[in-house]
Coordinates of C-alpha atoms and ligand atoms in Angstrom, one line a residue:
X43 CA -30.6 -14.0 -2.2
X44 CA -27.4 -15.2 -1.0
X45 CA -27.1 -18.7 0.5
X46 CA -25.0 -19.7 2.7
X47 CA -22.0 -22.2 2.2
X48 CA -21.0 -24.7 5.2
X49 CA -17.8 -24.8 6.8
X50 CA -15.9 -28.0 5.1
X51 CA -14.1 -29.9 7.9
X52 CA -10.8 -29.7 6.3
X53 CA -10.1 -25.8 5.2
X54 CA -7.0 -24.1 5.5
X55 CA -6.3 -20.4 7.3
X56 CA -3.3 -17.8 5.4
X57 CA -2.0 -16.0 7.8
X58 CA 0.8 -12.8 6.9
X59 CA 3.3 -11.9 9.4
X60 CA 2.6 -14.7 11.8
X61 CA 5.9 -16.3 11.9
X62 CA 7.6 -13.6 14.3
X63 CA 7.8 -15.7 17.6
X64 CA 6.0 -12.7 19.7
X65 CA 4.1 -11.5 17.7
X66 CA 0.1 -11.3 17.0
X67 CA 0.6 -13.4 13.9
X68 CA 1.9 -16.6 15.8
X69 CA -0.3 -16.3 18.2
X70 CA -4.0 -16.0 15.9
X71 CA -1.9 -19.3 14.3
X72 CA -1.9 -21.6 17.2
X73 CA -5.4 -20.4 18.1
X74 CA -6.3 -21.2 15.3
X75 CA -4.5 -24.7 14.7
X76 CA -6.3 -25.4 18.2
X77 CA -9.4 -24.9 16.8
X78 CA -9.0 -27.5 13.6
X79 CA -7.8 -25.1 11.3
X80 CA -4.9 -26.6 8.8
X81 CA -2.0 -23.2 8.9
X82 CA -0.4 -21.7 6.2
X83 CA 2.4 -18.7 7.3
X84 CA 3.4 -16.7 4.8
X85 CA 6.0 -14.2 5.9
X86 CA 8.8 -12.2 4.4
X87 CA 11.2 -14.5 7.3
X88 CA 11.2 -18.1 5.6
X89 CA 13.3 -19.7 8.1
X90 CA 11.0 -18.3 10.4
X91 CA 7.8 -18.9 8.8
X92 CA 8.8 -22.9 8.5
X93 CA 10.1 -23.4 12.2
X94 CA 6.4 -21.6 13.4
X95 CA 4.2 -23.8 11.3
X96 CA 6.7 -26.4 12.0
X97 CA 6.4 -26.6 15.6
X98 CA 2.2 -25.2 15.7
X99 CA 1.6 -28.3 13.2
X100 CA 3.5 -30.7 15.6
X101 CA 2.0 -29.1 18.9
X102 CA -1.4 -29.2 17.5
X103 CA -2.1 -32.2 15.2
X104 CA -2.8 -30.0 12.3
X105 CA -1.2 -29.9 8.9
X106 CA 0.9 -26.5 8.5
X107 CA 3.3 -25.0 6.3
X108 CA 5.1 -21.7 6.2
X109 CA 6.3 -20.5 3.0
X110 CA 8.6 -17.3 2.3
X111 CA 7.1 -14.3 0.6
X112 CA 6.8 -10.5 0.5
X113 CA 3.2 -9.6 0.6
X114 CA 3.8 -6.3 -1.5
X115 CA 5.1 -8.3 -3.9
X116 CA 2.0 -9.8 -6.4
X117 CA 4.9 -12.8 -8.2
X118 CA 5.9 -13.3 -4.1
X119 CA 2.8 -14.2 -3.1
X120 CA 1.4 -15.6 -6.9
X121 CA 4.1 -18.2 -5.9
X122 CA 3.5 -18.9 -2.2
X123 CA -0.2 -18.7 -2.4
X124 CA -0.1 -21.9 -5.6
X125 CA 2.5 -23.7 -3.0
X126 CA -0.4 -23.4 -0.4
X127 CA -3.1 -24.3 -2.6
X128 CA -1.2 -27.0 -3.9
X129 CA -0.7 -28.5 -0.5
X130 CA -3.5 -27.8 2.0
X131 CA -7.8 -27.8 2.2
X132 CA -9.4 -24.9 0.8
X133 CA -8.6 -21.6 1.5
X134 CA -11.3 -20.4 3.6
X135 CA -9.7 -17.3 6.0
X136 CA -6.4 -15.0 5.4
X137 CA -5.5 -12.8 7.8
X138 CA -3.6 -10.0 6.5
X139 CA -1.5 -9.0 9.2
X140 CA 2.1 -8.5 8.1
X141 CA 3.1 -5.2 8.9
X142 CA 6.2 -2.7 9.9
X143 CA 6.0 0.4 11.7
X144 CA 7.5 4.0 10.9
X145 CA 8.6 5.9 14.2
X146 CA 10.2 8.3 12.0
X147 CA 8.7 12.5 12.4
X148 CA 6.4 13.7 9.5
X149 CA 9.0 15.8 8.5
X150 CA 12.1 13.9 8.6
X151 CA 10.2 11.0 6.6
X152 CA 11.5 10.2 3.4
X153 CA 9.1 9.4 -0.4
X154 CA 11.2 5.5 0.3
X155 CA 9.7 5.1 4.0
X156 CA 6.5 6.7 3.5
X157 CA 6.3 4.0 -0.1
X158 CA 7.9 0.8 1.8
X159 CA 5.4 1.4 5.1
X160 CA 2.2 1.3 2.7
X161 CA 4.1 -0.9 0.5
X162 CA 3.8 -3.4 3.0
X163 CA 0.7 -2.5 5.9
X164 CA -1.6 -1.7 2.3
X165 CA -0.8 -2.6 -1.0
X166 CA 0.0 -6.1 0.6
X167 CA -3.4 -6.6 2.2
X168 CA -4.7 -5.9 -1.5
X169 CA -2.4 -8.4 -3.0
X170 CA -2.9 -10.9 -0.7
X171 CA -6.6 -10.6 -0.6
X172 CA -7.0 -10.0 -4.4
X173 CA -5.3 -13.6 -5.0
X174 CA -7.0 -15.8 -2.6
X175 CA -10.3 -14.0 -3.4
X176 CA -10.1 -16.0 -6.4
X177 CA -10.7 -19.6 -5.0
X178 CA -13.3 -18.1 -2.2
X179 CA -15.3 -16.1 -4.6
X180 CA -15.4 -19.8 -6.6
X181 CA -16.2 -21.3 -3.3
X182 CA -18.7 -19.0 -2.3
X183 CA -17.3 -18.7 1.3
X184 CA -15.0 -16.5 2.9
X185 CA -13.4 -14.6 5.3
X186 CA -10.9 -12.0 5.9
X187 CA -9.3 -9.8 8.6
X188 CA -6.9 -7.4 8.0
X189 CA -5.2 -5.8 10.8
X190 CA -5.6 -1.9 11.4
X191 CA -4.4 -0.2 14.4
X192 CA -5.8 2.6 16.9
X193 CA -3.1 5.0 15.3
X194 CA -5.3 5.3 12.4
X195 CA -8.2 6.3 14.8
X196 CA -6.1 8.5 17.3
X197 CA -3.7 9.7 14.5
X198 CA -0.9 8.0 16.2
X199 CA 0.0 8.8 19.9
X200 CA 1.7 5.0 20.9
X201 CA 4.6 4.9 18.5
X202 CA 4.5 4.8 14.9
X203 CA 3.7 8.2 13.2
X204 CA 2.2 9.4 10.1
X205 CA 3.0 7.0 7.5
X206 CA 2.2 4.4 9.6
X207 CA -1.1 5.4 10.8
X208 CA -2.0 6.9 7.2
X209 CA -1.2 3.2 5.7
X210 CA -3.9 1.4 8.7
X211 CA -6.5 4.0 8.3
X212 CA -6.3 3.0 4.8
X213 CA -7.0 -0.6 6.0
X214 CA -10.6 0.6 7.5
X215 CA -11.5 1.8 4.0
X216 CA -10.1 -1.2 1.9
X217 CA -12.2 -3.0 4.6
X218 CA -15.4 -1.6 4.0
X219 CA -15.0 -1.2 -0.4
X220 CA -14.0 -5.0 -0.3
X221 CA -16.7 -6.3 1.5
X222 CA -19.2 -4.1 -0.3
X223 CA -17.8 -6.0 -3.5
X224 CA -17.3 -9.9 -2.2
X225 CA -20.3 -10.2 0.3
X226 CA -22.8 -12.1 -2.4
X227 CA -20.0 -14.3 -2.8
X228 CA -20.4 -15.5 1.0
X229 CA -17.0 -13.5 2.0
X230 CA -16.8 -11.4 4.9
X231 CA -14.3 -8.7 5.2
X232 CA -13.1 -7.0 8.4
X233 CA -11.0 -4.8 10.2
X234 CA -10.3 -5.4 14.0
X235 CA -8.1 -1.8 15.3
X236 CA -5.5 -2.6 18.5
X237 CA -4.2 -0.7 20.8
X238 CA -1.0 -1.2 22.3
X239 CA 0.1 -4.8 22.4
X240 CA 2.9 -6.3 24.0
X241 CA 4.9 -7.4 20.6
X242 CA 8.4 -6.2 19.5
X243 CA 6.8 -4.3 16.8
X244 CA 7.1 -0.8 18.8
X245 CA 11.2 -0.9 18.9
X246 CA 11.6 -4.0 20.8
X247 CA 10.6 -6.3 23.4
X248 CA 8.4 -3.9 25.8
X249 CA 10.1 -2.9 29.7
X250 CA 8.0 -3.3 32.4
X251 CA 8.6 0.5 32.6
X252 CA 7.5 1.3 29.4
X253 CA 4.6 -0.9 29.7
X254 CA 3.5 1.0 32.8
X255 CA 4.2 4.6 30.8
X256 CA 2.0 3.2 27.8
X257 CA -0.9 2.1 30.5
X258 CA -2.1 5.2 31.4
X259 CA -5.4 6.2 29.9
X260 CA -6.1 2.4 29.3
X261 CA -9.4 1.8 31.1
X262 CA -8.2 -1.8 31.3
X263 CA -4.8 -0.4 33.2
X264 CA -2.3 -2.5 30.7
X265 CA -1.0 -3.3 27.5
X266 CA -3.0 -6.0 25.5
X267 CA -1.6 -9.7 25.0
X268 CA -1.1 -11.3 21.8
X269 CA -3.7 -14.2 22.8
X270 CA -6.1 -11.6 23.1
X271 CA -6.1 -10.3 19.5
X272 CA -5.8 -14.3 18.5
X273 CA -9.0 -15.0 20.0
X274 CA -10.6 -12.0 18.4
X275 CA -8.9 -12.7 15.2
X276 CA -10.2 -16.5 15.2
X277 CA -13.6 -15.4 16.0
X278 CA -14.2 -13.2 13.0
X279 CA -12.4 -15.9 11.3
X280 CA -14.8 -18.7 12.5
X281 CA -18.2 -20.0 11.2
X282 CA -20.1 -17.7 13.6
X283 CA -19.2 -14.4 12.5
X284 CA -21.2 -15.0 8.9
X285 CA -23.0 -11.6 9.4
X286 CA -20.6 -9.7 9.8
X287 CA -18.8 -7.7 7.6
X288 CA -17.5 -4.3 6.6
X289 CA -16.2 -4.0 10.4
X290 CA -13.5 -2.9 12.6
X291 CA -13.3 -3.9 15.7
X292 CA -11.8 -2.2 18.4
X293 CA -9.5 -4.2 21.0
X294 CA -7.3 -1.5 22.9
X295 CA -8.9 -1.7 26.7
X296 CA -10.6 1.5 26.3
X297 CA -7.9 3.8 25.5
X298 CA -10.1 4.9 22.1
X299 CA -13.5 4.5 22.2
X300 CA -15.4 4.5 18.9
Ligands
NAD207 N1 1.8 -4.7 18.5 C1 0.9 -3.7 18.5 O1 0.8 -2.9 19.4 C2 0.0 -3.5 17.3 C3 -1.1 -2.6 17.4 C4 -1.9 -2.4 16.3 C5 -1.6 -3.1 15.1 N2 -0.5 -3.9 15.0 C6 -0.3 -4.6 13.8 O2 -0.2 -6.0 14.0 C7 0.5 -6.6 12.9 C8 1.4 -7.6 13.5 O3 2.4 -6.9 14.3 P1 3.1 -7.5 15.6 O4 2.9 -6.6 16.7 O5 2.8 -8.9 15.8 O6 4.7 -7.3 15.1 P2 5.8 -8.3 14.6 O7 6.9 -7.5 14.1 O8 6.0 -9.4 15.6 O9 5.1 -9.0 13.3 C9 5.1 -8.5 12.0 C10 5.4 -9.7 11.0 O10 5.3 -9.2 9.7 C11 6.3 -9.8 9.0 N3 6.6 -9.0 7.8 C12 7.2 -7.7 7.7 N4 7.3 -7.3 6.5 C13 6.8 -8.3 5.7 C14 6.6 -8.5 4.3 N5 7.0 -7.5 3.4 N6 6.0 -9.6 3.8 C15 5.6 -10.6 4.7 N7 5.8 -10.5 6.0 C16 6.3 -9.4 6.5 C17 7.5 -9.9 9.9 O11 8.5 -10.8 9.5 C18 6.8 -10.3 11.2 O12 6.7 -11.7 11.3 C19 1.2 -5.5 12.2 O13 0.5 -5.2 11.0 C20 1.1 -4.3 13.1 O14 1.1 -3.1 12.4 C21 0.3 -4.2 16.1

């Protein structure tokens, strides 16, 4: 039987794609830097990954650092991953949420798109994962989110298109294998699935206008926030969501329900 390994006081959260200043990312940080977690942003946007953790570590009184890396890279994130571990508490949590997104038509979409969108949204989440698996699986505690979308559920329909929604159903499955493999090591692994969220990933900061357009068939009557997700994100994260695993969670208002 598994047992169950206590929070430490001192751990340390990886978070991909968090240093974009409206995006999901930044947001799960400083919810979870408000919640005692030391911060570690790792993010293709150096400059921007060191001014976030900068000024979450300063606004919270928790130790952060943001370090420059591609996450479909595996020497990229060898090296950002010993700079964290060589710096911070434990690795307890990574969310894997660095991500693009692919507007482009099925049949205008070229072998270089269709490789750099899983390139990034997939093969990173296995990279990632795969190399701070290593200290949790020593550790015997764990946990992971990695960041899906409803357009793997609803086969697009908000913005991105195929590639994009073929790379985050992909993310449901890697979800389910992983935990299958790491749960007698006390790791959880989840999915959580948005719907439309008011980032800058969809082409931009989002009009009023085309807020309104994307609204309708929302039971909720409006995009998501970015704190939203966060608190979702730090739940699954947190030392109360130890049974479960192998999930995805749906936060989209009740435009999809599963
Ligand atoms: N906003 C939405 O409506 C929505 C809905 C469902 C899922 N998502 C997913 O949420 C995640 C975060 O998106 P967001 O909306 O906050 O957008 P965002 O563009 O603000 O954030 C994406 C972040 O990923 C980083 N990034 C891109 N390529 C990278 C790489 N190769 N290596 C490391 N970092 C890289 C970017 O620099 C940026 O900080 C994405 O995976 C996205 O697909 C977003």
């Amino acid at each position: 039987m598994t047992a169950i390994t206590p929070f430490p006081t001192e751990r340390t959260v990886v978070l991909t794609g968090a240093a974009s200043v409206r995006g999901i990312g930044r947001a799960a940080a400083d919810r979870l830097a408000s919640e005692g977690w030391s911060i570690a942003i790792l993010d293709i946007n150096a400059e921007d990954a060191s001014a976030a953790a900068a000024e979450i570590g300063s606004s919270r009184a928790v130790k952060a650092i943001g370090v420059g890396a591609d996450v479909s890279d595996a020497a990229s994130v060898d090296r950002a991953i010993t700079e964290i571990e060589g710096s911070l508490p434990p690795i307890v949590a990574l969310a894997n949420l660095a991500g693009i997104s692919s507007p482009t038509p099925f049949m205008e979409t070229t072998v270089e798109e269709w490789d750099k969108v899983f390139a990034i949204n997939m093969r990173g989440s296995f990279i990632v994962s795969q190399r701070v698996l290593k200290g949790m699986i020593e550790r015997k505690l764990g946990r992971i989110v990695s960041i899906s979308s409803i357009s793997a559920q609803r086969g697009g329909g908000t913005y991105s298109k195929v590639a994009y929604s073929a790379s985050k159903a992909g993310i449901i499955g890697f979800t389910r294998a992983l935990a299958r493999e790491v749960g007698e090591f006390g790791v959880t692994v989840n999915a959580i699935a948005p719907g439309p969220i008011d980032t800058d990933i969809m082409g931009g900061t989002l009009s009023e206008d085309r807020k309104a357009q994307m609204s309708e068939g929302i039971m909720m009557g409006r995009v998501g926030s970015r704190e939203e997700v966060a608190a979702l994100i730090a739940f699954l994260l947190g030392p109360d969501a130890g049974y479960i695993t192998a999930a995805t969670y749906d936060i989209n208002g009740g435009l999809q329900v599963s």
